[in-house]
mmCIF file of C-alpha atoms in Angstrom:
data_model
loop_
_atom_site.group_PDB
_atom_site.id
_atom_site.type_symbol
_atom_site.label_atom_id
_atom_site.label_comp_id
_atom_site.label_asym_id
_atom_site.label_seq_id
_atom_site.Cartn_x
_atom_site.Cartn_y
_atom_site.Cartn_z
ATOM 1 C CA MET O 26 69.406 109.582 81.814
ATOM 2 C CA ASP O 27 71.016 113.023 81.460
ATOM 3 C CA LEU O 28 72.270 112.890 77.875
ATOM 4 C CA SER O 29 74.141 116.186 78.174
ATOM 5 C CA ARG O 30 76.872 114.405 80.122
ATOM 6 C CA TRP O 31 77.403 111.692 77.506
ATOM 7 C CA ALA O 32 79.820 112.072 74.599
ATOM 8 C CA GLN O 33 80.102 109.776 71.613
ATOM 9 C CA LEU O 34 83.512 108.308 70.828
ATOM 10 C CA ASP O 35 83.707 108.807 67.060
ATOM 11 C CA THR O 36 85.134 105.769 65.241
ATOM 12 C CA THR O 37 85.401 104.480 61.688
ATOM 13 C CA SER O 38 82.972 101.721 62.740
ATOM 14 C CA ASP O 39 80.083 104.064 63.611
ATOM 15 C CA ALA O 40 76.786 102.904 62.110
ATOM 16 C CA TRP O 41 73.169 102.401 63.144
ATOM 17 C CA TYR O 42 74.244 99.104 64.730
ATOM 18 C CA PHE O 43 77.439 100.347 66.431
ATOM 19 C CA GLY O 44 78.282 103.180 68.797
ATOM 20 C CA ILE O 45 80.306 104.026 71.901
ATOM 21 C CA TRP O 46 79.399 106.712 74.445
ATOM 22 C CA ALA O 47 81.269 107.850 77.549
ATOM 23 C CA ASN O 48 80.296 109.800 80.653
ATOM 24 C CA LYS O 49 83.473 110.824 82.449
ATOM 25 C CA GLY O 50 81.544 112.519 85.281
ATOM 26 C CA LYS O 51 79.990 109.183 86.235
ATOM 27 C CA ARG O 52 82.931 107.086 84.925
ATOM 28 C CA GLN O 53 80.648 105.085 82.650
ATOM 29 C CA VAL O 54 81.008 103.711 79.128
ATOM 30 C CA LEU O 55 78.156 102.377 77.019
ATOM 31 C CA LYS O 56 78.764 100.313 73.877
ATOM 32 C CA TYR O 57 76.034 99.273 71.438
ATOM 33 C CA ILE O 58 77.297 96.591 69.063
ATOM 34 C CA GLU O 59 74.922 94.828 66.675
ATOM 35 C CA GLY O 60 72.031 94.779 69.148
ATOM 36 C CA ASP O 61 74.109 93.964 72.225
ATOM 37 C CA ILE O 62 74.601 96.527 74.992
ATOM 38 C CA TYR O 63 77.795 96.576 77.054
ATOM 39 C CA PHE O 64 77.860 98.870 80.066
ATOM 40 C CA VAL O 65 81.044 99.582 82.028
ATOM 41 C CA GLU O 66 80.985 101.452 85.323
ATOM 42 C CA ALA O 67 84.552 102.110 86.467
ATOM 43 C CA ASP O 68 85.295 102.142 90.185
ATOM 44 C CA SER O 69 88.112 104.710 89.872
ATOM 45 C CA ASP O 70 89.334 107.506 87.611
ATOM 46 C CA GLU O 71 92.286 105.335 86.617
ATOM 47 C CA SER O 72 90.144 102.370 85.531
ATOM 48 C CA TYR O 73 87.809 104.689 83.580
ATOM 49 C CA ASP O 74 90.763 106.256 81.752
ATOM 50 C CA ALA O 75 92.189 102.775 81.075
ATOM 51 C CA GLU O 76 88.888 101.811 79.408
ATOM 52 C CA ILE O 77 88.887 104.975 77.264
ATOM 53 C CA GLU O 78 92.559 104.462 76.391
ATOM 54 C CA ALA O 79 91.883 100.887 75.240
ATOM 55 C CA LEU O 80 88.975 102.083 73.102
ATOM 56 C CA CYS O 81 91.081 104.864 71.554
ATOM 57 C CA ARG O 82 93.891 102.444 70.751
ATOM 58 C CA PHE O 83 91.538 99.879 69.177
ATOM 59 C CA HIS O 84 89.141 102.133 67.236
ATOM 60 C CA GLU O 85 90.506 104.380 64.515
ATOM 61 C CA PRO O 86 89.205 107.931 64.714
ATOM 62 C CA ALA O 87 86.793 109.045 62.032
ATOM 63 C CA PRO O 88 86.561 112.586 60.767
ATOM 64 C CA ALA O 89 83.665 114.418 62.393
ATOM 65 C CA ALA O 90 83.395 116.482 59.213
ATOM 66 C CA ILE O 91 85.208 116.971 55.914
ATOM 67 C CA ALA O 92 85.305 120.298 54.095
ATOM 68 C CA ILE O 93 86.167 120.242 50.407
ATOM 69 C CA ASP O 94 86.974 123.230 48.231
ATOM 70 C CA GLU O 95 88.588 123.630 44.808
ATOM 71 C CA THR O 96 92.140 122.866 45.967
ATOM 72 C CA SER O 97 92.031 121.014 49.263
ATOM 73 C CA GLU O 98 90.248 118.685 51.622
ATOM 74 C CA THR O 99 90.153 119.530 55.317
ATOM 75 C CA ARG O 100 89.301 116.833 57.871
ATOM 76 C CA PHE O 101 87.988 117.757 61.302
ATOM 77 C CA PHE O 102 88.337 115.269 64.185
ATOM 78 C CA GLN O 103 86.789 114.852 67.598
ATOM 79 C CA ASN O 104 89.100 115.886 70.434
ATOM 80 C CA ARG O 105 89.332 112.491 72.129
ATOM 81 C CA ALA O 106 91.429 113.972 74.933
ATOM 82 C CA GLU O 107 88.210 115.505 76.292
ATOM 83 C CA LEU O 108 86.923 112.002 77.112
ATOM 84 C CA PHE O 109 89.723 111.399 79.631
ATOM 85 C CA ILE O 110 89.721 112.413 83.283
ATOM 86 C CA ASP O 111 93.543 112.578 83.403
ATOM 87 C CA PRO O 112 94.935 114.565 80.432
ATOM 88 C CA ALA O 113 98.298 112.770 80.725
ATOM 89 C CA ARG O 114 96.546 109.498 79.911
ATOM 90 C CA ALA O 115 95.170 111.034 76.713
ATOM 91 C CA ALA O 116 98.673 112.002 75.629
ATOM 92 C CA ALA O 117 99.935 108.468 76.297
ATOM 93 C CA CYS O 118 97.693 107.002 73.595
ATOM 94 C CA GLY O 119 97.930 109.903 71.161
ATOM 95 C CA ALA O 120 94.344 111.060 71.678
ATOM 96 C CA ASP O 121 95.586 114.635 71.747
ATOM 97 C CA GLN O 122 97.542 114.352 68.461
ATOM 98 C CA LEU O 123 94.724 114.616 65.922
ATOM 99 C CA PRO O 124 93.595 117.975 64.598
ATOM 100 C CA ALA O 125 90.524 118.902 66.646
ATOM 101 C CA LEU O 126 87.380 120.464 65.212
ATOM 102 C CA ASN O 127 88.970 123.913 65.326
ATOM 103 C CA GLU O 128 92.219 122.780 63.642
ATOM 104 C CA THR O 129 92.754 121.564 60.096
ATOM 105 C CA GLU O 130 94.870 119.081 58.208
ATOM 106 C CA GLU O 131 95.106 119.638 54.476
ATOM 107 C CA SER O 132 95.878 116.957 51.923
#
């Protein structure tokens, strides 16, 4: 398995017993949930993007990193839009609305 083509979908549920990975080049999604493995191989770009969209809508994004200084907290998020084949589909579910790793949101 060429792991360089797989990307993890970061969620607030991530743990040693839970994870979701996507390979948009092969239109595949792998989910590991409490010891069970679910593998989806989409037969079209549209069905792959529909799977990613459903996952993005269901699973809240988790910060990939949090930077804290004396006066603020900056959260960095995965750019979920990169998981989609069709960028318009990413916009439809708000995957392109979070600050990406190179953007910040201060609280």
